[in-house]
């Protein structure tokens, strides 16, 4: 098969029942004009992709690339899938291009590599991802780990005075059942990041989510999550010292979706 267009590059899997984005998704998912060519045969899948990178003054449509290999199977009540992927420039991810912080009037703070000339990186850093998903009857286990394959240049990204090597991991268990002729899913999750303070991500996250479909063509969900911040400081693109004191915060998110 072959696909061309603006899409999420096949780097990472990011499977989750969470309402909010897992740390792996927030750090590493890439959205860009992309060309993908791949094959699937008896559970084995292989894909290669090229996409338009975000480096300033780069007019090439194809400037970065990556690949994915995986296997999935389903036997009666048991299912299993594993995928490994690679990308040539992890800084092209949405979470690194924009960390969600507001830009100050004097442009002195780091809001992501998409601001100003920040995309002229001192050093491009490749990334890798591995994910595993296993299910038995009504229970699913999800695990994923994504990492930069080298440290960024200190002028691009640092944590506590050292060159940062951002990484993120997610673990989740989901249970499905039916009650009053309605489907329900209850999930518990734990996320961990490393060297990701400049990306405005918490160091630890844990919580639970409950989702259902009370009416036809609708999905309702509620999630509780607790985030624990880093202790330390960080900079990005040489801008603004970000500080965190290890404090925690609690968030409850409710969502109603309609599909047709």
PDB file of C-alpha atoms in Angstrom:
ATOM      1  CA  UNK A   1       0.000   0.000   0.000  1.00  0.00           C
ATOM      2  CA  UNK A   2       0.980   3.644  -0.362  1.00  0.00           C
ATOM      3  CA  UNK A   3      -0.390   6.820   1.208  1.00  0.00           C
ATOM      4  CA  UNK A   4       0.453  10.468   0.605  1.00  0.00           C
ATOM      5  CA  UNK A   5      -0.884  13.518   2.430  1.00  0.00           C
ATOM      6  CA  UNK A   6      -0.818  15.359   5.726  1.00  0.00           C
ATOM      7  CA  UNK A   7      -1.000  12.616   8.354  1.00  0.00           C
ATOM      8  CA  UNK A   8       0.485  11.254  11.529  1.00  0.00           C
ATOM      9  CA  UNK A   9       3.752   9.597  10.560  1.00  0.00           C
ATOM     10  CA  UNK A  10       3.887   5.871  11.456  1.00  0.00           C
ATOM     11  CA  UNK A  11       6.275   6.525  14.333  1.00  0.00           C
ATOM     12  CA  UNK A  12       4.893   5.128  17.579  1.00  0.00           C
ATOM     13  CA  UNK A  13       1.514   3.539  18.274  1.00  0.00           C
ATOM     14  CA  UNK A  14       0.015   5.667  21.086  1.00  0.00           C
ATOM     15  CA  UNK A  15      -2.847   3.293  21.882  1.00  0.00           C
ATOM     16  CA  UNK A  16      -4.751   4.291  25.025  1.00  0.00           C
ATOM     17  CA  UNK A  17      -8.183   4.615  26.607  1.00  0.00           C
ATOM     18  CA  UNK A  18      -7.136   7.901  28.229  1.00  0.00           C
ATOM     19  CA  UNK A  19      -9.096  11.089  27.554  1.00  0.00           C
ATOM     20  CA  UNK A  20      -6.005  13.284  27.818  1.00  0.00           C
ATOM     21  CA  UNK A  21      -2.849  12.525  25.843  1.00  0.00           C
ATOM     22  CA  UNK A  22      -0.387   9.978  27.274  1.00  0.00           C
ATOM     23  CA  UNK A  23       3.160  11.257  27.794  1.00  0.00           C
ATOM     24  CA  UNK A  24       4.388   9.233  24.813  1.00  0.00           C
ATOM     25  CA  UNK A  25       1.866  10.920  22.503  1.00  0.00           C
ATOM     26  CA  UNK A  26       2.488  14.392  23.911  1.00  0.00           C
ATOM     27  CA  UNK A  27       6.234  14.032  23.420  1.00  0.00           C
ATOM     28  CA  UNK A  28       6.713  12.210  20.126  1.00  0.00           C
ATOM     29  CA  UNK A  29       3.761  12.102  17.693  1.00  0.00           C
ATOM     30  CA  UNK A  30       4.571  13.714  14.333  1.00  0.00           C
ATOM     31  CA  UNK A  31       1.999  15.406  12.076  1.00  0.00           C
ATOM     32  CA  UNK A  32       3.381  16.433   8.684  1.00  0.00           C
ATOM     33  CA  UNK A  33       2.958  16.092   4.910  1.00  0.00           C
ATOM     34  CA  UNK A  34       4.100  12.475   4.594  1.00  0.00           C
ATOM     35  CA  UNK A  35       4.548   9.710   2.037  1.00  0.00           C
ATOM     36  CA  UNK A  36       4.242   6.130   3.339  1.00  0.00           C
ATOM     37  CA  UNK A  37       4.867   2.850   1.549  1.00  0.00           C
ATOM     38  CA  UNK A  38       4.281  -0.419   3.354  1.00  0.00           C
ATOM     39  CA  UNK A  39       3.207  -4.046   3.280  1.00  0.00           C
ATOM     40  CA  UNK A  40       1.170  -6.377   5.493  1.00  0.00           C
ATOM     41  CA  UNK A  41       1.338 -10.160   5.301  1.00  0.00           C
ATOM     42  CA  UNK A  42      -0.039 -12.725   7.767  1.00  0.00           C
ATOM     43  CA  UNK A  43       0.358 -10.403  10.746  1.00  0.00           C
ATOM     44  CA  UNK A  44       3.735  -8.960   9.760  1.00  0.00           C
ATOM     45  CA  UNK A  45       3.808  -5.271   8.839  1.00  0.00           C
ATOM     46  CA  UNK A  46       6.603  -3.146   7.424  1.00  0.00           C
ATOM     47  CA  UNK A  47       6.453   0.535   6.510  1.00  0.00           C
ATOM     48  CA  UNK A  48       8.862   3.220   5.402  1.00  0.00           C
ATOM     49  CA  UNK A  49       8.024   6.911   5.340  1.00  0.00           C
ATOM     50  CA  UNK A  50       9.464  10.268   4.323  1.00  0.00           C
ATOM     51  CA  UNK A  51       8.101  13.632   5.359  1.00  0.00           C
ATOM     52  CA  UNK A  52       8.643  17.366   5.222  1.00  0.00           C
ATOM     53  CA  UNK A  53      10.838  18.334   8.162  1.00  0.00           C
ATOM     54  CA  UNK A  54      10.417  21.596  10.026  1.00  0.00           C
ATOM     55  CA  UNK A  55      13.945  22.990   9.789  1.00  0.00           C
ATOM     56  CA  UNK A  56      13.895  26.638   8.715  1.00  0.00           C
ATOM     57  CA  UNK A  57      15.107  27.481   5.191  1.00  0.00           C
ATOM     58  CA  UNK A  58      14.693  23.862   4.092  1.00  0.00           C
ATOM     59  CA  UNK A  59      12.652  23.847   0.885  1.00  0.00           C
ATOM     60  CA  UNK A  60      12.823  20.096   0.295  1.00  0.00           C
ATOM     61  CA  UNK A  61       9.493  18.271   0.571  1.00  0.00           C
ATOM     62  CA  UNK A  62      11.306  15.139   1.705  1.00  0.00           C
ATOM     63  CA  UNK A  63      13.857  16.097   4.342  1.00  0.00           C
ATOM     64  CA  UNK A  64      13.331  13.461   7.069  1.00  0.00           C
ATOM     65  CA  UNK A  65      12.453   9.779   7.112  1.00  0.00           C
ATOM     66  CA  UNK A  66      11.710   6.757   9.274  1.00  0.00           C
ATOM     67  CA  UNK A  67      10.379   3.232   9.366  1.00  0.00           C
ATOM     68  CA  UNK A  68       8.303   0.750  11.338  1.00  0.00           C
ATOM     69  CA  UNK A  69       8.236  -3.028  11.675  1.00  0.00           C
ATOM     70  CA  UNK A  70       5.710  -5.052  13.652  1.00  0.00           C
ATOM     71  CA  UNK A  71       3.662  -8.162  14.135  1.00  0.00           C
ATOM     72  CA  UNK A  72       0.112  -8.755  15.369  1.00  0.00           C
ATOM     73  CA  UNK A  73      -1.990 -11.857  15.882  1.00  0.00           C
ATOM     74  CA  UNK A  74      -5.361 -12.909  17.266  1.00  0.00           C
ATOM     75  CA  UNK A  75      -6.257 -16.387  18.449  1.00  0.00           C
ATOM     76  CA  UNK A  76      -9.694 -16.968  19.955  1.00  0.00           C
ATOM     77  CA  UNK A  77      -9.712 -14.934  23.203  1.00  0.00           C
ATOM     78  CA  UNK A  78      -6.074 -13.818  22.956  1.00  0.00           C
ATOM     79  CA  UNK A  79      -4.548 -10.964  20.935  1.00  0.00           C
ATOM     80  CA  UNK A  80      -1.025  -9.595  20.741  1.00  0.00           C
ATOM     81  CA  UNK A  81       0.780  -6.833  18.831  1.00  0.00           C
ATOM     82  CA  UNK A  82       4.322  -5.471  18.933  1.00  0.00           C
ATOM     83  CA  UNK A  83       5.757  -2.594  16.901  1.00  0.00           C
ATOM     84  CA  UNK A  84       9.151  -0.899  16.711  1.00  0.00           C
ATOM     85  CA  UNK A  85       9.770   2.339  14.816  1.00  0.00           C
ATOM     86  CA  UNK A  86      12.499   4.875  14.045  1.00  0.00           C
ATOM     87  CA  UNK A  87      12.493   8.533  13.013  1.00  0.00           C
ATOM     88  CA  UNK A  88      15.433  10.622  11.821  1.00  0.00           C
ATOM     89  CA  UNK A  89      14.545  13.843  13.690  1.00  0.00           C
ATOM     90  CA  UNK A  90      12.550  13.594  16.909  1.00  0.00           C
ATOM     91  CA  UNK A  91      12.344  17.402  17.204  1.00  0.00           C
ATOM     92  CA  UNK A  92       9.722  17.370  14.417  1.00  0.00           C
ATOM     93  CA  UNK A  93       7.122  15.988  16.854  1.00  0.00           C
ATOM     94  CA  UNK A  94       4.146  18.137  17.827  1.00  0.00           C
ATOM     95  CA  UNK A  95       5.177  18.079  21.482  1.00  0.00           C
ATOM     96  CA  UNK A  96       8.643  19.435  20.705  1.00  0.00           C
ATOM     97  CA  UNK A  97       7.473  21.953  18.129  1.00  0.00           C
ATOM     98  CA  UNK A  98       5.030  23.432  20.662  1.00  0.00           C
ATOM     99  CA  UNK A  99       5.076  22.733  24.403  1.00  0.00           C
ATOM    100  CA  UNK A 100       1.815  24.561  25.104  1.00  0.00           C
ATOM    101  CA  UNK A 101       3.313  27.502  27.012  1.00  0.00           C
ATOM    102  CA  UNK A 102       2.276  31.043  26.009  1.00  0.00           C
ATOM    103  CA  UNK A 103       4.841  33.184  24.215  1.00  0.00           C
ATOM    104  CA  UNK A 104       5.957  36.200  26.254  1.00  0.00           C
ATOM    105  CA  UNK A 105       5.940  39.648  24.652  1.00  0.00           C
ATOM    106  CA  UNK A 106       9.737  39.802  24.526  1.00  0.00           C
ATOM    107  CA  UNK A 107      10.000  36.282  23.047  1.00  0.00           C
ATOM    108  CA  UNK A 108      12.309  35.303  25.904  1.00  0.00           C
ATOM    109  CA  UNK A 109      10.731  31.980  26.878  1.00  0.00           C
ATOM    110  CA  UNK A 110      10.894  28.588  25.184  1.00  0.00           C
ATOM    111  CA  UNK A 111       7.528  27.560  23.733  1.00  0.00           C
ATOM    112  CA  UNK A 112       8.833  24.879  21.386  1.00  0.00           C
ATOM    113  CA  UNK A 113      11.120  24.599  18.393  1.00  0.00           C
ATOM    114  CA  UNK A 114       8.499  26.138  16.064  1.00  0.00           C
ATOM    115  CA  UNK A 115       9.053  29.633  17.510  1.00  0.00           C
ATOM    116  CA  UNK A 116      11.250  32.055  15.581  1.00  0.00           C
ATOM    117  CA  UNK A 117      14.523  30.479  14.464  1.00  0.00           C
ATOM    118  CA  UNK A 118      14.441  27.673  17.040  1.00  0.00           C
ATOM    119  CA  UNK A 119      14.103  25.028  14.310  1.00  0.00           C
ATOM    120  CA  UNK A 120      17.649  25.762  13.164  1.00  0.00           C
ATOM    121  CA  UNK A 121      18.883  23.041  15.495  1.00  0.00           C
ATOM    122  CA  UNK A 122      22.505  22.735  16.476  1.00  0.00           C
ATOM    123  CA  UNK A 123      22.069  18.960  16.258  1.00  0.00           C
ATOM    124  CA  UNK A 124      19.330  16.719  14.903  1.00  0.00           C
ATOM    125  CA  UNK A 125      18.516  13.756  17.149  1.00  0.00           C
ATOM    126  CA  UNK A 126      16.863  10.563  15.935  1.00  0.00           C
ATOM    127  CA  UNK A 127      14.189   8.759  17.953  1.00  0.00           C
ATOM    128  CA  UNK A 128      12.979   5.203  18.527  1.00  0.00           C
ATOM    129  CA  UNK A 129       9.744   3.712  19.830  1.00  0.00           C
ATOM    130  CA  UNK A 130       8.631   0.258  20.906  1.00  0.00           C
ATOM    131  CA  UNK A 131       5.080  -0.697  21.872  1.00  0.00           C
ATOM    132  CA  UNK A 132       3.384  -3.875  23.037  1.00  0.00           C
ATOM    133  CA  UNK A 133      -0.327  -4.554  23.327  1.00  0.00           C
ATOM    134  CA  UNK A 134      -1.772  -7.823  24.650  1.00  0.00           C
ATOM    135  CA  UNK A 135      -5.354  -8.812  25.385  1.00  0.00           C
ATOM    136  CA  UNK A 136      -7.129 -11.782  26.887  1.00  0.00           C
ATOM    137  CA  UNK A 137     -10.909 -11.838  26.828  1.00  0.00           C
ATOM    138  CA  UNK A 138     -11.965  -8.549  28.474  1.00  0.00           C
ATOM    139  CA  UNK A 139      -8.540  -7.410  29.693  1.00  0.00           C
ATOM    140  CA  UNK A 140      -5.947  -5.401  27.707  1.00  0.00           C
ATOM    141  CA  UNK A 141      -2.378  -4.509  28.652  1.00  0.00           C
ATOM    142  CA  UNK A 142      -0.589  -1.656  26.905  1.00  0.00           C
ATOM    143  CA  UNK A 143       3.053  -0.645  27.178  1.00  0.00           C
ATOM    144  CA  UNK A 144       5.072   1.853  25.151  1.00  0.00           C
ATOM    145  CA  UNK A 145       8.492   3.502  25.401  1.00  0.00           C
ATOM    146  CA  UNK A 146       9.809   6.302  23.196  1.00  0.00           C
ATOM    147  CA  UNK A 147      13.268   7.844  23.413  1.00  0.00           C
ATOM    148  CA  UNK A 148      15.722  10.167  21.742  1.00  0.00           C
ATOM    149  CA  UNK A 149      18.665   8.060  20.595  1.00  0.00           C
ATOM    150  CA  UNK A 150      21.207  10.654  21.675  1.00  0.00           C
ATOM    151  CA  UNK A 151      21.375  13.764  23.826  1.00  0.00           C
ATOM    152  CA  UNK A 152      20.366  17.061  22.237  1.00  0.00           C
ATOM    153  CA  UNK A 153      22.936  19.808  21.970  1.00  0.00           C
ATOM    154  CA  UNK A 154      22.892  21.877  25.183  1.00  0.00           C
ATOM    155  CA  UNK A 155      21.973  24.946  23.136  1.00  0.00           C
ATOM    156  CA  UNK A 156      18.839  23.151  21.902  1.00  0.00           C
ATOM    157  CA  UNK A 157      17.557  21.366  25.019  1.00  0.00           C
ATOM    158  CA  UNK A 158      18.906  20.876  28.512  1.00  0.00           C
ATOM    159  CA  UNK A 159      17.804  19.758  31.963  1.00  0.00           C
ATOM    160  CA  UNK A 160      19.603  20.718  35.184  1.00  0.00           C
ATOM    161  CA  UNK A 161      22.522  22.088  33.210  1.00  0.00           C
ATOM    162  CA  UNK A 162      23.083  18.939  31.151  1.00  0.00           C
ATOM    163  CA  UNK A 163      22.169  18.086  27.562  1.00  0.00           C
ATOM    164  CA  UNK A 164      18.701  16.512  27.643  1.00  0.00           C
ATOM    165  CA  UNK A 165      17.776  13.073  26.293  1.00  0.00           C
ATOM    166  CA  UNK A 166      13.944  13.142  26.375  1.00  0.00           C
ATOM    167  CA  UNK A 167      12.190   9.815  26.977  1.00  0.00           C
ATOM    168  CA  UNK A 168       8.664   8.743  27.899  1.00  0.00           C
ATOM    169  CA  UNK A 169       6.984   5.505  28.946  1.00  0.00           C
ATOM    170  CA  UNK A 170       3.360   4.512  29.380  1.00  0.00           C
ATOM    171  CA  UNK A 171       1.769   1.499  31.032  1.00  0.00           C
ATOM    172  CA  UNK A 172      -1.983   0.834  31.048  1.00  0.00           C
ATOM    173  CA  UNK A 173      -4.482  -1.875  31.902  1.00  0.00           C
ATOM    174  CA  UNK A 174      -8.052  -1.735  30.561  1.00  0.00           C
ATOM    175  CA  UNK A 175     -11.040  -3.910  31.405  1.00  0.00           C
ATOM    176  CA  UNK A 176     -14.157  -4.098  29.184  1.00  0.00           C
ATOM    177  CA  UNK A 177     -17.608  -5.353  30.198  1.00  0.00           C
ATOM    178  CA  UNK A 178     -21.311  -4.850  29.519  1.00  0.00           C
ATOM    179  CA  UNK A 179     -23.878  -3.642  32.021  1.00  0.00           C
ATOM    180  CA  UNK A 180     -27.529  -2.736  31.349  1.00  0.00           C
ATOM    181  CA  UNK A 181     -26.787  -3.541  27.704  1.00  0.00           C
ATOM    182  CA  UNK A 182     -24.160  -0.776  27.581  1.00  0.00           C
ATOM    183  CA  UNK A 183     -20.403  -1.193  26.923  1.00  0.00           C
ATOM    184  CA  UNK A 184     -18.022   0.010  29.642  1.00  0.00           C
ATOM    185  CA  UNK A 185     -14.239   0.338  29.807  1.00  0.00           C
ATOM    186  CA  UNK A 186     -12.288   0.993  33.001  1.00  0.00           C
ATOM    187  CA  UNK A 187      -8.604   1.792  32.629  1.00  0.00           C
ATOM    188  CA  UNK A 188      -5.713   2.548  34.985  1.00  0.00           C
ATOM    189  CA  UNK A 189      -2.511   4.149  33.703  1.00  0.00           C
ATOM    190  CA  UNK A 190       0.963   5.283  34.715  1.00  0.00           C
ATOM    191  CA  UNK A 191       3.264   7.556  32.689  1.00  0.00           C
ATOM    192  CA  UNK A 192       6.910   8.465  33.275  1.00  0.00           C
ATOM    193  CA  UNK A 193       9.154  10.948  31.470  1.00  0.00           C
ATOM    194  CA  UNK A 194      12.847  11.777  31.681  1.00  0.00           C
ATOM    195  CA  UNK A 195      14.598  15.078  30.790  1.00  0.00           C
ATOM    196  CA  UNK A 196      11.291  16.530  29.566  1.00  0.00           C
ATOM    197  CA  UNK A 197      10.832  19.617  31.765  1.00  0.00           C
ATOM    198  CA  UNK A 198      11.541  21.995  28.852  1.00  0.00           C
ATOM    199  CA  UNK A 199       8.755  20.244  26.929  1.00  0.00           C
ATOM    200  CA  UNK A 200       6.328  21.197  29.723  1.00  0.00           C
ATOM    201  CA  UNK A 201       5.615  17.553  30.586  1.00  0.00           C
ATOM    202  CA  UNK A 202       5.241  16.176  34.139  1.00  0.00           C
ATOM    203  CA  UNK A 203       7.754  13.651  35.426  1.00  0.00           C
ATOM    204  CA  UNK A 204       5.091  11.205  36.655  1.00  0.00           C
ATOM    205  CA  UNK A 205       1.417  10.769  35.841  1.00  0.00           C
ATOM    206  CA  UNK A 206      -1.065   8.212  37.127  1.00  0.00           C
ATOM    207  CA  UNK A 207      -4.837   7.915  37.172  1.00  0.00           C
ATOM    208  CA  UNK A 208      -7.932   6.127  35.909  1.00  0.00           C
ATOM    209  CA  UNK A 209     -10.529   6.527  33.167  1.00  0.00           C
ATOM    210  CA  UNK A 210     -14.083   5.218  32.740  1.00  0.00           C
ATOM    211  CA  UNK A 211     -15.857   5.323  29.379  1.00  0.00           C
ATOM    212  CA  UNK A 212     -19.169   4.085  27.996  1.00  0.00           C
ATOM    213  CA  UNK A 213     -21.762   4.669  25.287  1.00  0.00           C
ATOM    214  CA  UNK A 214     -25.059   5.609  26.927  1.00  0.00           C
ATOM    215  CA  UNK A 215     -26.780   6.489  23.657  1.00  0.00           C
ATOM    216  CA  UNK A 216     -26.343   5.355  20.098  1.00  0.00           C
ATOM    217  CA  UNK A 217     -23.502   7.135  18.245  1.00  0.00           C
ATOM    218  CA  UNK A 218     -22.158   8.735  21.426  1.00  0.00           C
ATOM    219  CA  UNK A 219     -19.164   8.128  23.694  1.00  0.00           C
ATOM    220  CA  UNK A 220     -18.951   9.429  27.255  1.00  0.00           C
ATOM    221  CA  UNK A 221     -15.800   9.339  29.388  1.00  0.00           C
ATOM    222  CA  UNK A 222     -14.424  10.730  32.640  1.00  0.00           C
ATOM    223  CA  UNK A 223     -10.776  10.670  33.671  1.00  0.00           C
ATOM    224  CA  UNK A 224      -8.846  11.448  36.841  1.00  0.00           C
ATOM    225  CA  UNK A 225      -5.105  12.063  36.600  1.00  0.00           C
ATOM    226  CA  UNK A 226      -2.449  13.225  39.032  1.00  0.00           C
ATOM    227  CA  UNK A 227       0.693  14.861  37.646  1.00  0.00           C
ATOM    228  CA  UNK A 228       3.942  15.152  39.614  1.00  0.00           C
ATOM    229  CA  UNK A 229       6.314  17.817  38.337  1.00  0.00           C
ATOM    230  CA  UNK A 230      10.087  17.696  38.002  1.00  0.00           C
ATOM    231  CA  UNK A 231      12.480  19.127  40.561  1.00  0.00           C
ATOM    232  CA  UNK A 232      14.972  21.292  38.747  1.00  0.00           C
ATOM    233  CA  UNK A 233      15.329  23.665  35.816  1.00  0.00           C
ATOM    234  CA  UNK A 234      15.528  23.469  32.050  1.00  0.00           C
ATOM    235  CA  UNK A 235      16.079  25.563  28.937  1.00  0.00           C
ATOM    236  CA  UNK A 236      15.151  25.165  25.292  1.00  0.00           C
ATOM    237  CA  UNK A 237      16.838  26.866  22.328  1.00  0.00           C
ATOM    238  CA  UNK A 238      18.867  28.824  24.896  1.00  0.00           C
ATOM    239  CA  UNK A 239      15.755  30.578  26.152  1.00  0.00           C
ATOM    240  CA  UNK A 240      14.133  31.085  29.527  1.00  0.00           C
ATOM    241  CA  UNK A 241      15.081  29.084  32.589  1.00  0.00           C
ATOM    242  CA  UNK A 242      12.078  26.883  33.426  1.00  0.00           C
ATOM    243  CA  UNK A 243      11.864  25.830  37.067  1.00  0.00           C
ATOM    244  CA  UNK A 244       9.763  23.179  38.792  1.00  0.00           C
ATOM    245  CA  UNK A 245       9.581  22.248  42.470  1.00  0.00           C
ATOM    246  CA  UNK A 246       8.214  18.700  42.347  1.00  0.00           C
ATOM    247  CA  UNK A 247       4.671  19.738  43.247  1.00  0.00           C
ATOM    248  CA  UNK A 248       1.611  17.732  42.217  1.00  0.00           C
ATOM    249  CA  UNK A 249      -1.689  18.617  40.575  1.00  0.00           C
ATOM    250  CA  UNK A 250      -5.010  16.831  40.116  1.00  0.00           C
ATOM    251  CA  UNK A 251      -7.198  17.025  37.018  1.00  0.00           C
ATOM    252  CA  UNK A 252     -10.662  15.620  36.275  1.00  0.00           C
ATOM    253  CA  UNK A 253     -11.654  15.630  32.599  1.00  0.00           C
ATOM    254  CA  UNK A 254     -15.104  14.746  31.241  1.00  0.00           C
ATOM    255  CA  UNK A 255     -15.746  14.206  27.543  1.00  0.00           C
ATOM    256  CA  UNK A 256     -18.833  13.610  25.386  1.00  0.00           C
ATOM    257  CA  UNK A 257     -18.334  12.608  21.781  1.00  0.00           C
ATOM    258  CA  UNK A 258     -20.778  12.160  18.905  1.00  0.00           C
ATOM    259  CA  UNK A 259     -19.845  10.136  15.844  1.00  0.00           C
ATOM    260  CA  UNK A 260     -21.675   9.552  12.567  1.00  0.00           C
TER     261      UNK A 260
END
